[in-house]
Amino acid sequence: MTHKKVSPARLQKSELFSFFPGDCRTSKMGTALIYDEEMTRYKLLWLDPDCELERPERLTVSYEALVQSGLAARCISVPVRKATDDDILLIHSEEYLEAVKKTPYMTLEDLREFTLKYGYVYFHPNSYHCALLAAGAALQLVDAVMSGRVRNGMALVRPPGHHSMRSAANGFCVFNNVAIAAKYAQQKYGAQRVLIVDWDIHHGQGVQYAFEDDPSVLYFSWHRYEHQKFWPELRESDYDSVGEGKGAGFNINVPWNKVGMRNGDYLAVFCHVLLPVAYQFCPDLVLVCAGFDSAIGDPEGEMCATPDVFAHLTHLLMNLAEGKLCMVLEGGYNLTSLGQSVCVTVQSLLGDPAPRPANLQGPCQSTLESVQCVRAAHRKYWSCLKHAAEAPPSDVSTKRIKIEEKLQSGEAAEGKDHVTWPEPEKRVAPPVRTAVVIPEDVDCPDGCERFHLPNNARSRSTKEDFEGDAVTKLSSLTALVGEMEKNEIRNGLALVSDVSVALETVIKHATALKQRVLVVCVGGNGVMSHLPEDGTTLTVDIHKGALEMPRCKHYIPVSLKNGCGETSGLAQATFGLLLPLAYEYDPALVLLARFPGTGGPSEGAWQQLVSLLGGLARGHMLVLVQEDEKALVEPTASSLSGSPAPSLGQLPAPVADDVEALERLRLHLQADWTLLRTSVQESGSEDN
Ligand code: Q9C
Ligand code: ZN
C-alpha cells in the first residue's frame, strides 16, 4: 500500500490573528493541529529505566500516523510559539522558572544533579526550549479555538505537563501545559468556567494542586491507583479528594484499583460521573489532558481499552462549551497504540463517524466500587448526583483486592509485552452527510441534500391505504434507510404527516434488513404500540407521565413528570439511562422520533440529543419530525450535519420525583443492561 504524503495547509500568522473573537462567519470551522519537530529534539542522555519510555519517537510516530492516514492534511496547521515568562508564571513560581532557565547551560553532570531534585523526570540542554514550545502550543490552540478561527484541535507536544507543579518538575513534565492554558483562557478570553478532562492513565496531581480551591476550573481525572500502590502513590489521588474551600466539588478523582480496564469501564465512568457533572457545570471551554497511556498495550497503564474508545470519549465531549475542545498530548508510551489513539481522536474532532462500540462489556466490580465511591463523595456538591448511593463499606472492598493483588500483578507482568489488538477500523464518511425529506416550500438547510426517491421505486405500487403523496414519502424513508445501510448517506431528517406511522414503516423495513435498531421516542404520550419486542429493536420512549416499569427488556418507557421540557430531567435520563442503553445495545441504526405536542424538549436540549446519539451506529440516524414543526428543520439539520449543539446553561436541580423515578427504573433495568450499573452488587461475588 502506498501513501501519498500531504502536508497540512499552513495557516498564515496574519490569518490567525485577523479576525474578531467569536467570529463564526466561516461556516465550517475546522480542526487545528499543532506540531513542531523541534519538540523531538531532546532526549534522555543517561541510563534510567524509569525515564527511557519518554522518547522523541512518541511525537514523530503520532504525527506520522496522522500524515499517513491523510488526517493531518484535513486539519488546519497552527504554528507553535514559545510561552512567555508571564505565561509560565500563571502557574509556576519565579524561582522554579529561573532554575529551569539555567538548564540549557548546564554540563551533563549538572543536569543529572538538577534532575535528582525531582521525581521521574530528566533534563536535556534543549528541554527548557521544548517545554516553552509545549506550553506555547497549548496556548496557540486556546487562541485558535477561543477566537473562533477553528472549532477544536489537538496539540502534539513534548514534554508533557500534568505532573509538573508550581515549583517542581515531575513525571516527565516540566511546565504544566494544560493548567497554564486554562488560566490563560480565563485571563485572555474571560472564560468563566473551564473543564479539564484528564484521561491520561496517571493522576495529574499538578493540575489538581493548581486548581484545588478554585471553583472556576473543574478538574476530572481517572487514573491507575491500585489503592495507592501505583505511582505517584498519593493519598490525595483517591476519590475523596474533592477540592478545598470554595473549590470543594470541583475536583473529581476516579481511581482505577485494578489494571485491565476496558472500553465499558471508561464509558461507564463517562456516563455516570463525568457527563452529568460536566453538563451541570456548563464550561466555556474544555481542555483535555490527552494522555494515551490509558490505551491497550501501554506499559505504564496496563489497561485494555482499545484506541477506538477515544473516538467515543472525544465525541461525548464535543457538544460541551459549544464545541470548544482542546486536546493536549500528555503520556502514551506504546508507539503503536499511541499512533492509533491519536488518529482516532483527531478523526472524531474532524467529525467522522465513530466506530461501533462492538462487544462492549459492562463495568467490572472494581470500577463499580470506584464509581459508587466517587458519586457518593460528590453527591453533596452536584444535584445531578444527589440520588447516588452511599459508598460501599470499605472493609469489604479492601479484603477482596488484597486476595487478588498477587494474581493480578503476576498476570499483568507476564502478558505485558505481547498484548495484541485489532487495528482500529477505517471510518469512511459517506458521500452525503445529511439528507432531508421535507416539503418543497421548506428551504433545504445548509450542508444538507434533498433526498429524492429513485425513479424505479417511485412507481412501485403499495397496498397501504394512503394518499399518493404520503406513500411516496414513506417509500422515500425506506429508500433513505437503504442508502444509509449502503453507507451512501450518513443521516437524515424527514418531516412526516404522522410520526407513528412513519416510524412503524421504517422499523419494519430496517428490521427486515436484519439491522439492530435503536428507537428513541421523545415527547409522545408513551403509548407506542406495534413495536417489536423481540430484540430486533430497543425502544426508549421518553415522555411526560408517571413512572411505569418496563414490560420487557427491549421496550423502556421513561416517564418525566413535566415532560422533556425539563432539561435537567432529560439530561439525567440521557446520561444515566439512554446513552448507557444505547452503547450496550450497539444499534446499526438510530431512529429518533419527535412527537408533536407540549411535552417536547427545548431546542437546545433536542440538538444535544441529536448530536450525542450521533456517536452510535456509525452516525446512521434518521430523525422523524411531525410535518407542521417546520421550525425544527434548521436546528435538527444543523446538529445532524455536525455543528455543535448550544450550551444548556448551568443546569438546575432536576425535579425530585423525576430523579427518584429514573433511579428506580435504572435499578430495575441494571440486571439486563450492565452499563446501567453504578454500584457494586451486594450479593454477587462474580468479577468480570
Ligand atoms: N516505578 C506521564 O504519563 N513512572 N508521565 C514512575 C515508578 C513515571 C508518567 C515509575 C511515569 C510518569 C505524562
Ligand atoms: Zn501518563
XYZ file of C-alpha atoms and ligand atoms in Angstrom:
702
model
C 0.000 0.000 0.000
C 1.372 3.380 -0.893
C 0.510 6.582 0.835
C 0.891 9.987 -0.570
C 2.366 12.374 1.925
C 0.407 15.565 2.184
C 1.447 18.376 4.422
C -1.332 20.252 6.131
C -2.117 23.685 4.846
C -0.111 26.255 6.764
C -2.201 28.876 8.441
C -0.640 32.285 7.951
C 0.074 34.309 11.066
C -1.962 37.137 9.598
C -4.922 34.796 9.053
C -4.708 33.540 12.583
C -4.944 36.957 14.128
C -7.012 38.924 11.657
C -10.479 38.111 12.889
C -12.751 39.103 15.689
C -13.014 36.894 18.731
C -16.005 34.649 18.306
C -16.285 35.302 14.601
C -18.047 32.346 13.062
C -18.575 33.589 9.523
C -16.579 30.675 8.214
C -19.413 28.211 8.434
C -17.267 25.105 8.551
C -14.903 25.670 11.393
C -12.068 23.229 11.249
C -9.768 21.267 13.485
C -6.378 22.683 14.412
C -3.294 20.517 14.521
C -0.253 21.868 16.283
C 3.050 20.114 15.913
C 6.666 21.153 15.618
C 9.571 18.824 15.051
C 11.640 20.951 17.404
C 9.902 19.221 20.322
C 11.540 15.930 19.304
C 14.980 17.446 19.884
C 15.609 16.443 23.451
C 16.125 13.027 24.976
C 17.425 11.086 27.934
C 21.221 11.334 27.981
C 21.960 8.724 30.612
C 20.694 5.325 31.700
C 17.456 5.450 33.643
C 14.958 2.638 33.114
C 12.215 4.759 34.706
C 12.561 7.539 32.151
C 13.562 5.806 28.926
C 9.886 5.460 27.925
C 9.564 9.147 27.257
C 11.242 9.248 23.833
C 11.237 11.634 20.866
C 9.650 8.895 18.723
C 6.420 9.366 20.667
C 5.906 12.578 18.779
C 7.209 11.579 15.365
C 5.114 8.405 15.388
C 1.976 10.326 16.351
C 2.477 12.925 13.662
C 3.486 10.386 11.001
C 0.358 8.367 11.752
C -1.743 11.473 11.152
C 0.076 12.243 7.908
C -0.047 8.656 6.594
C -3.754 8.341 7.288
C -4.494 11.595 5.492
C -5.834 13.192 8.661
C -3.095 15.807 9.020
C -3.975 17.210 5.599
C -7.568 17.697 6.727
C -6.510 19.739 9.746
C -5.561 23.395 9.897
C -1.913 23.552 10.843
C -1.305 26.161 13.505
C 2.296 27.093 14.376
C 3.702 26.715 17.877
C 5.143 29.621 19.766
C 7.352 29.944 22.826
C 5.426 30.597 26.011
C 6.497 33.854 27.636
C 7.670 34.251 31.227
C 4.260 35.697 32.033
C 2.560 32.634 30.588
C 4.685 30.274 32.683
C 4.176 32.389 35.782
C 0.407 31.871 35.520
C 1.074 28.548 37.238
C 4.739 28.304 38.236
C 6.927 30.161 40.718
C 9.604 32.605 39.644
C 12.270 30.588 41.470
C 11.345 27.457 39.559
C 11.256 29.236 36.201
C 14.666 30.791 36.878
C 16.078 27.407 37.856
C 14.791 25.730 34.665
C 16.133 28.649 32.603
C 19.657 27.686 33.640
C 19.434 24.106 32.402
C 20.474 24.790 28.765
C 23.868 25.911 30.047
C 24.486 23.021 32.419
C 27.009 20.247 31.940
C 25.792 16.686 31.788
C 26.777 16.239 35.434
C 24.897 19.385 36.480
C 21.836 18.247 34.563
C 21.850 14.871 36.281
C 22.153 16.517 39.648
C 19.378 19.021 38.869
C 17.147 16.155 37.759
C 17.613 14.387 41.083
C 15.769 17.177 42.886
C 12.565 15.991 41.250
C 10.752 12.718 40.709
C 10.872 10.683 37.499
C 11.950 13.399 35.122
C 15.093 14.155 33.135
C 16.580 17.323 31.684
C 18.496 17.852 28.465
C 20.076 21.125 27.296
C 17.091 21.573 24.930
C 14.411 20.615 27.485
C 13.705 24.186 28.532
C 13.222 25.308 24.943
C 10.884 22.397 24.207
C 8.959 22.961 27.422
C 8.349 26.568 26.346
C 7.117 25.320 22.967
C 4.882 22.689 24.574
C 3.188 25.263 26.787
C 3.108 27.727 23.876
C 1.483 25.103 21.657
C -1.326 24.681 24.185
C -1.762 28.469 24.241
C -1.818 28.697 20.438
C -4.547 26.071 20.459
C -6.542 28.026 23.027
C -6.114 31.172 20.919
C -7.281 29.438 17.750
C -10.322 27.895 19.453
C -11.355 30.802 21.676
C -11.094 33.284 18.813
C -13.319 31.105 16.648
C -10.744 30.511 13.936
C -11.120 26.775 14.436
C -13.710 24.731 16.254
C -11.392 22.379 18.122
C -7.925 20.925 17.900
C -5.057 18.858 19.097
C -1.545 19.844 20.142
C 1.123 17.166 19.906
C 3.681 18.189 22.474
C 6.709 17.073 24.476
C 7.400 17.402 27.329
C 4.002 16.536 28.782
C 2.659 18.729 31.558
C 0.093 17.434 34.017
C 2.524 16.216 36.711
C 4.541 19.397 36.977
C 3.831 21.543 39.983
C 4.244 25.179 40.950
C 7.887 24.698 41.831
C 8.741 21.242 40.615
C 9.228 19.140 37.535
C 7.767 15.662 37.874
C 6.817 12.557 35.879
C 8.474 13.661 32.586
C 6.747 17.053 32.904
C 8.441 20.462 33.119
C 5.689 23.079 32.760
C 2.024 22.341 33.282
C 0.835 22.989 29.725
C -2.874 22.430 30.333
C -3.024 24.252 33.670
C -1.314 27.243 32.051
C -3.757 27.053 29.142
C -6.758 27.067 31.498
C -5.553 30.194 33.333
C -4.686 31.842 30.028
C -8.161 31.208 28.622
C -9.710 32.722 31.709
C -7.435 35.727 31.687
C -7.324 36.495 27.972
C -10.803 35.437 26.865
C -12.782 35.771 30.052
C -13.684 32.089 30.084
C -15.577 31.757 33.333
C -15.658 28.018 33.677
C -13.059 25.653 32.280
C -13.414 21.884 32.356
C -10.208 19.842 32.329
C -10.671 16.179 31.458
C -7.534 14.177 32.239
C -7.840 10.786 30.585
C -4.113 10.044 30.860
C -3.619 6.932 32.999
C -1.665 8.833 35.647
C -3.105 11.290 38.112
C -2.280 14.842 37.050
C -1.570 15.895 40.589
C -0.013 19.122 39.283
C -3.328 20.155 37.763
C -5.204 19.157 40.907
C -2.908 21.283 43.089
C -3.154 24.265 40.732
C -6.950 24.473 40.972
C -7.745 22.695 44.233
C -9.557 25.661 45.778
C -10.803 27.137 42.505
C -14.470 26.562 41.562
C -13.946 28.066 38.108
C -11.877 25.113 36.935
C -13.425 21.670 37.185
C -10.718 19.017 37.111
C -11.675 15.437 36.316
C -9.051 12.700 36.325
C -9.184 8.954 36.176
C -6.001 7.147 36.971
C -4.416 3.831 37.786
C -4.279 3.852 41.563
C -4.376 0.299 42.915
C -5.223 1.564 46.368
C -2.268 3.936 46.389
C 0.245 1.340 45.247
C 0.706 2.901 41.820
C 2.803 5.949 41.070
C 2.577 8.746 42.182
C 1.180 6.831 45.193
C -0.565 9.853 46.631
C -3.290 9.763 49.237
C -4.836 12.792 47.518
C -5.399 10.946 44.255
C -8.269 8.996 45.793
C -11.954 9.664 45.174
C -12.351 11.549 48.440
C -10.139 14.457 47.320
C -12.966 16.611 46.068
C -11.315 20.044 46.238
C -10.836 22.546 49.037
C -12.781 25.536 50.350
C -14.718 27.189 47.534
C -13.311 24.585 45.183
C -14.998 21.715 47.035
C -16.768 19.554 44.469
C -14.647 20.833 41.575
C -12.011 18.112 41.751
C -13.121 14.674 40.659
C -10.798 11.708 41.016
C -11.767 8.289 39.735
C -9.191 5.743 40.901
C -8.689 2.562 38.892
C -7.853 -0.009 41.522
C -7.114 -2.748 39.038
C -5.391 -2.964 35.695
C -7.044 -4.342 32.570
C -9.921 -1.842 32.432
C -11.888 -1.998 29.190
C -13.973 0.234 26.977
C -17.074 -0.444 29.074
C -15.332 0.748 32.226
C -14.315 4.004 30.562
C -17.758 4.624 29.063
C -19.489 3.821 32.346
C -17.421 6.470 34.120
C -18.229 8.997 31.402
C -21.976 8.286 31.564
C -22.359 8.041 35.310
C -19.776 10.510 36.595
C -18.205 12.930 34.143
C -21.005 13.803 31.717
C -23.784 14.633 34.188
C -21.432 16.817 36.189
C -19.841 18.414 33.121
C -23.245 19.366 31.678
C -24.370 20.750 35.013
C -21.114 22.729 35.247
C -21.545 24.086 31.714
C -17.975 25.000 30.779
C -16.971 27.768 28.367
C -14.003 25.692 27.271
C -12.972 22.051 27.573
C -9.299 21.118 27.804
C -8.222 17.501 27.661
C -5.019 16.180 29.201
C -4.918 13.723 26.324
C -2.598 11.015 27.520
C -2.913 7.749 25.653
C -1.162 5.580 28.209
C -4.739 4.662 29.168
C -5.000 2.601 25.957
C -4.243 -1.079 25.484
C -0.608 -2.048 25.075
C 0.767 0.745 27.176
C 3.470 -0.484 29.541
C 2.594 2.116 32.187
C -1.188 1.842 32.161
C -1.608 -1.895 31.508
C -5.233 -1.215 30.634
C -7.240 -2.965 27.908
C -9.360 -0.157 26.441
C -8.860 -0.110 22.677
C -7.875 3.016 20.730
C -11.436 3.123 19.354
C -12.736 4.150 22.749
C -11.195 7.594 22.250
C -13.488 8.154 19.287
C -16.393 7.995 21.714
C -14.787 9.821 24.620
C -13.991 12.640 22.198
C -17.449 12.608 20.625
C -19.106 12.778 24.039
C -17.146 15.948 24.869
C -17.748 17.696 21.545
C -21.072 19.278 22.474
C -19.913 20.927 25.658
C -18.783 24.565 25.501
C -20.296 24.937 22.020
C -17.683 22.536 20.733
C -14.636 24.416 22.045
C -12.454 21.415 22.748
C -8.656 21.472 23.017
C -6.656 18.255 23.244
C -3.104 18.460 24.538
C -0.942 15.352 24.446
C 0.315 14.016 27.776
C 1.532 10.399 28.106
C 1.353 7.358 25.816
C 4.327 5.006 25.589
C 3.368 2.152 23.304
C 4.109 3.691 19.949
C 1.578 1.571 18.039
C -1.227 2.187 20.484
C -0.285 5.864 20.738
C -0.329 6.467 16.984
C -3.669 4.733 16.584
C -5.231 6.546 19.528
C -4.080 9.948 18.289
C -5.593 9.232 14.853
C -8.889 8.005 16.259
C -9.163 11.120 18.428
C -8.359 13.574 15.637
C -10.805 11.790 13.353
C -13.586 12.388 15.845
C -12.560 16.035 16.175
C -12.904 16.255 12.381
C -16.431 14.851 12.634
C -16.001 11.456 11.012
C -18.481 8.810 12.154
C -17.436 6.912 15.261
C -16.851 3.162 15.011
C -19.462 0.795 16.501
C -18.674 0.139 20.159
C -18.584 -3.600 19.414
C -18.991 -6.205 22.171
C -18.916 -3.703 24.940
C -18.914 -5.287 28.368
C -20.334 -3.642 31.434
C -18.007 -2.221 34.060
C -16.145 -4.665 36.330
C -16.730 -4.832 40.082
C -13.683 -2.724 40.864
C -14.946 0.016 38.555
C -18.384 -0.134 40.130
C -16.781 0.290 43.511
C -14.902 3.376 42.317
C -17.969 4.794 40.585
C -20.067 4.271 43.678
C -17.424 5.916 45.863
C -16.870 8.952 43.672
C -20.599 9.525 43.149
C -21.152 9.286 46.894
C -18.273 11.692 47.586
C -19.726 14.242 45.164
C -23.425 13.944 45.748
C -23.485 16.848 48.168
C -21.910 19.139 45.551
C -23.797 18.176 42.385
C -27.570 17.965 42.219
C -27.296 15.535 39.285
C -25.716 13.057 41.733
C -27.952 13.800 44.694
C -29.631 10.424 44.458
C -26.349 8.469 44.331
C -25.925 5.506 46.643
C -23.811 5.503 49.804
C -20.197 4.463 49.453
C -19.769 0.718 49.898
C -18.351 -0.455 53.240
C -14.609 -0.165 52.769
C -13.564 -3.347 54.573
C -15.428 -5.464 52.021
C -13.584 -3.940 49.121
C -10.060 -3.926 50.503
C -10.281 -7.542 51.599
C -11.104 -8.758 48.130
C -8.487 -6.577 46.492
C -5.798 -7.947 48.841
C -6.584 -11.534 47.868
C -6.425 -10.767 44.186
C -3.412 -8.494 44.298
C -0.725 -11.118 43.718
C -2.602 -12.797 40.915
C -3.295 -9.519 39.138
C 0.266 -8.250 39.077
C 1.633 -11.665 38.111
C -0.721 -11.911 35.159
C -0.007 -8.410 34.056
C 3.770 -8.706 34.158
C 3.675 -11.828 32.058
C 1.295 -10.570 29.394
C 2.752 -7.076 29.212
C 4.937 -7.391 26.141
C 2.729 -9.410 23.853
C -0.624 -7.736 24.067
C -2.289 -7.552 20.691
C -5.436 -5.901 19.463
C -7.017 -5.317 16.078
C -6.221 -2.141 14.206
C -8.969 0.469 14.505
C -11.431 0.090 11.648
C -11.417 2.542 8.760
C -14.012 5.201 9.305
C -15.464 6.144 5.978
C -17.591 9.250 5.872
C -20.441 8.614 3.392
C -20.575 10.939 0.354
C -23.729 12.552 1.707
C -23.699 13.693 5.318
C -27.320 14.689 5.811
C -30.290 14.012 3.560
C -33.651 15.661 4.135
C -37.142 14.669 3.132
C -39.059 17.925 3.502
C -41.752 19.753 1.508
C -40.524 21.763 -1.481
C -41.628 25.004 0.166
C -39.236 24.465 3.059
C -35.692 25.615 2.269
C -33.064 22.911 2.221
C -30.848 23.669 5.225
C -27.131 24.410 4.762
C -24.958 21.378 4.318
C -27.907 19.087 3.549
C -29.196 17.495 0.382
C -32.783 16.831 -0.544
C -33.405 13.131 -0.818
C -35.266 12.139 -3.960
C -36.782 8.779 -4.464
C -35.036 6.823 -7.222
C -37.295 6.708 -10.331
C -37.811 2.977 -10.330
C -39.037 2.997 -6.748
C -41.491 5.796 -7.349
C -43.922 3.833 -9.468
C -43.900 0.769 -7.244
C -47.429 0.149 -6.010
C -48.218 -0.168 -2.337
C -51.103 -1.843 -0.707
C -51.211 0.711 2.045
C -54.166 2.989 2.106
C -52.662 6.476 1.942
C -52.765 9.350 -0.451
C -50.159 9.062 -3.176
C -48.087 11.801 -1.584
C -47.822 10.058 1.760
C -46.960 6.769 0.100
C -44.185 8.459 -1.819
C -42.904 9.922 1.404
C -42.920 6.598 3.230
C -41.147 4.926 0.321
C -38.635 7.752 0.451
C -37.959 6.957 4.073
C -37.326 3.292 3.471
C -35.154 4.130 0.470
C -33.230 6.582 2.641
C -32.639 3.908 5.261
C -31.394 1.659 2.473
C -28.888 4.308 1.388
C -27.704 4.611 4.983
C -27.174 0.903 5.164
C -25.088 1.082 1.992
C -23.146 3.904 3.665
C -24.053 6.286 0.843
C -25.760 8.613 3.291
C -24.815 9.176 6.923
C -28.020 10.513 8.443
C -31.332 12.057 7.573
C -34.264 14.160 8.622
C -37.857 13.791 7.484
C -40.945 15.851 8.091
C -43.805 13.375 8.112
C -47.560 13.672 8.408
C -47.767 11.021 11.098
C -44.698 10.198 13.170
C -46.128 6.911 14.464
C -46.968 5.609 11.005
C -43.614 6.682 9.580
C -41.799 5.098 12.494
C -43.639 1.843 12.107
C -42.893 1.701 8.394
C -39.196 2.381 8.851
C -38.867 -0.111 11.697
C -40.471 -2.833 9.599
C -38.142 -2.088 6.739
C -34.985 -1.886 8.843
C -35.650 -4.990 10.890
C -36.378 -6.894 7.695
C -32.832 -5.983 6.706
C -31.737 -7.621 9.989
C -30.495 -4.382 11.417
C -30.478 -3.687 15.127
C -32.488 -0.527 15.525
C -32.465 1.850 18.462
C -35.741 3.745 18.573
C -35.767 6.861 20.674
C -39.165 8.487 21.098
C -39.360 11.934 22.552
C -42.350 13.943 23.656
C -45.100 11.440 22.927
C -47.684 10.088 25.287
C -45.833 6.867 25.995
C -48.259 4.565 24.262
C -46.267 3.358 21.303
C -47.898 0.218 20.056
C -46.945 -2.205 17.313
C -43.275 -2.169 18.228
C -41.410 -5.445 18.024
C -40.313 -6.597 21.454
C -38.046 -9.359 20.277
C -34.675 -7.652 20.474
C -34.546 -6.552 16.839
C -35.221 -3.104 18.225
C -34.593 -1.378 21.520
C -37.093 1.377 22.205
C -36.538 4.120 24.726
C -39.640 6.239 24.981
C -39.117 9.450 26.919
C -42.403 11.169 27.654
C -44.481 13.089 30.130
C -46.109 10.840 32.652
C -45.802 8.845 35.821
C -43.362 6.018 36.420
C -44.190 2.698 34.838
C -41.962 -0.352 34.857
C -40.915 -1.806 31.511
C -42.793 -4.860 30.299
C -39.697 -6.256 28.665
C -36.026 -5.691 28.157
C -36.465 -4.006 24.797
C -39.234 -1.509 25.415
C -38.312 1.066 28.006
C -40.761 3.807 28.954
C -39.018 6.738 30.620
C -41.553 8.983 32.294
C -40.808 12.530 33.315
C -43.273 14.388 35.493
C -43.150 17.572 33.430
C -42.112 16.012 30.162
C -38.885 16.546 28.234
C -39.170 20.311 28.580
C -37.498 19.988 31.954
C -33.923 19.960 30.675
C -32.304 18.747 33.908
C -34.569 15.706 33.971
C -33.932 14.999 30.316
C -30.165 15.292 30.894
C -30.441 12.886 33.813
C -32.342 10.411 31.626
C -29.919 10.862 28.749
C -26.681 10.228 30.642
C -27.954 7.787 33.251
C -30.193 5.681 31.016
C -30.342 6.435 27.309
C -26.633 6.586 26.462
C -25.607 3.533 28.501
C -28.501 1.547 26.989
C -27.636 2.750 23.510
C -23.952 1.891 23.855
C -24.676 -1.538 25.265
C -27.283 -2.298 22.611
C -24.933 -1.131 19.831
C -27.512 -0.418 17.119
C -26.833 -0.371 13.373
C -29.411 2.392 13.005
C -30.885 5.013 15.299
C -34.414 6.272 14.750
C -35.167 9.415 16.669
C -38.841 10.297 16.647
C -40.099 13.618 17.879
C -43.780 13.534 18.696
C -45.805 16.716 18.453
C -47.202 18.411 21.485
C -46.148 20.339 24.526
C -44.025 17.672 26.189
C -41.072 18.186 23.852
C -37.555 19.231 24.810
C -36.191 22.736 24.395
C -34.498 23.378 21.080
C -31.035 23.225 22.651
C -31.731 20.016 24.552
C -33.120 18.477 21.355
C -29.937 19.401 19.484
C -27.824 17.893 22.247
C -29.809 14.686 21.956
C -29.376 14.577 18.188
C -25.630 15.185 18.478
C -24.994 12.736 21.304
C -26.898 9.915 19.598
C -24.787 10.564 16.516
C -21.978 8.636 18.228
C -23.916 5.380 17.785
C -24.489 3.246 14.691
C -21.591 4.868 12.802
C -23.649 8.017 12.786
C -26.582 6.410 10.970
C -29.640 8.122 12.326
C -32.975 9.069 10.866
C -34.876 11.808 12.637
C -38.637 11.921 12.207
C -40.497 15.116 12.952
C -44.174 15.990 12.563
C -44.958 17.890 9.363
C -46.061 21.159 10.918
C -42.988 21.544 13.146
C -41.040 23.279 10.406
C -39.099 25.349 12.918
C -37.258 22.197 13.946
C -35.778 21.622 10.498
C -32.890 24.103 10.796
C -31.691 23.210 14.304
C -32.049 19.470 13.700
C -30.257 19.614 10.365
C -27.512 21.717 11.907
C -26.826 19.077 14.545
C -27.061 16.235 12.050
C -24.527 17.954 9.841
C -22.044 18.203 12.672
C -22.408 21.639 14.218
C -22.009 21.504 17.974
C -25.227 21.875 19.931
C -25.697 25.023 22.002
C -24.903 25.024 25.699
C -27.823 24.379 28.004
C -26.654 26.732 30.750
C -25.773 25.654 34.251
C -28.498 23.122 34.883
C -30.697 23.494 37.958
C -31.538 20.518 40.133
C -33.889 18.084 38.421
C -37.361 17.560 39.888
C -37.095 15.201 42.862
C -39.879 12.930 41.588
C -38.117 12.512 38.253
C -34.820 11.702 39.907
C -36.494 9.079 42.020
C -38.396 7.559 39.106
C -35.334 7.420 36.880
C -33.333 5.839 39.666
C -35.945 3.144 40.231
C -36.053 2.449 36.536
C -32.280 2.201 36.394
C -32.201 -0.228 39.310
C -34.894 -2.309 37.665
C -33.043 -2.497 34.351
C -29.481 -2.961 35.551
C -29.839 -6.742 35.746
C -30.326 -6.853 31.963
C -28.208 -3.852 30.999
C -24.879 -3.903 32.770
C -23.738 -0.482 31.569
C -26.514 0.967 33.749
C -24.832 -0.197 36.957
C -23.359 2.401 39.247
C -22.729 0.403 42.396
C -21.375 -2.951 43.478
C -23.685 -5.915 43.600
C -24.452 -6.572 47.249
C -24.661 -10.346 46.946
C -22.847 -11.135 43.729
C -19.245 -12.206 44.082
C -18.574 -12.730 40.399
C -15.990 -10.366 38.979
C -15.680 -9.880 35.261
N 8.269 2.920 39.178
C 3.095 10.906 32.013
O 2.449 9.974 31.556
N 6.778 6.399 36.241
N 4.010 10.743 32.968
C 7.293 6.095 37.516
C 7.882 4.287 39.057
C 6.589 7.782 35.976
C 4.248 9.444 33.516
C 7.539 4.622 37.644
C 5.590 7.946 34.879
C 5.341 9.387 34.505
C 2.905 12.274 31.476
Zn 0.563 9.280 31.972
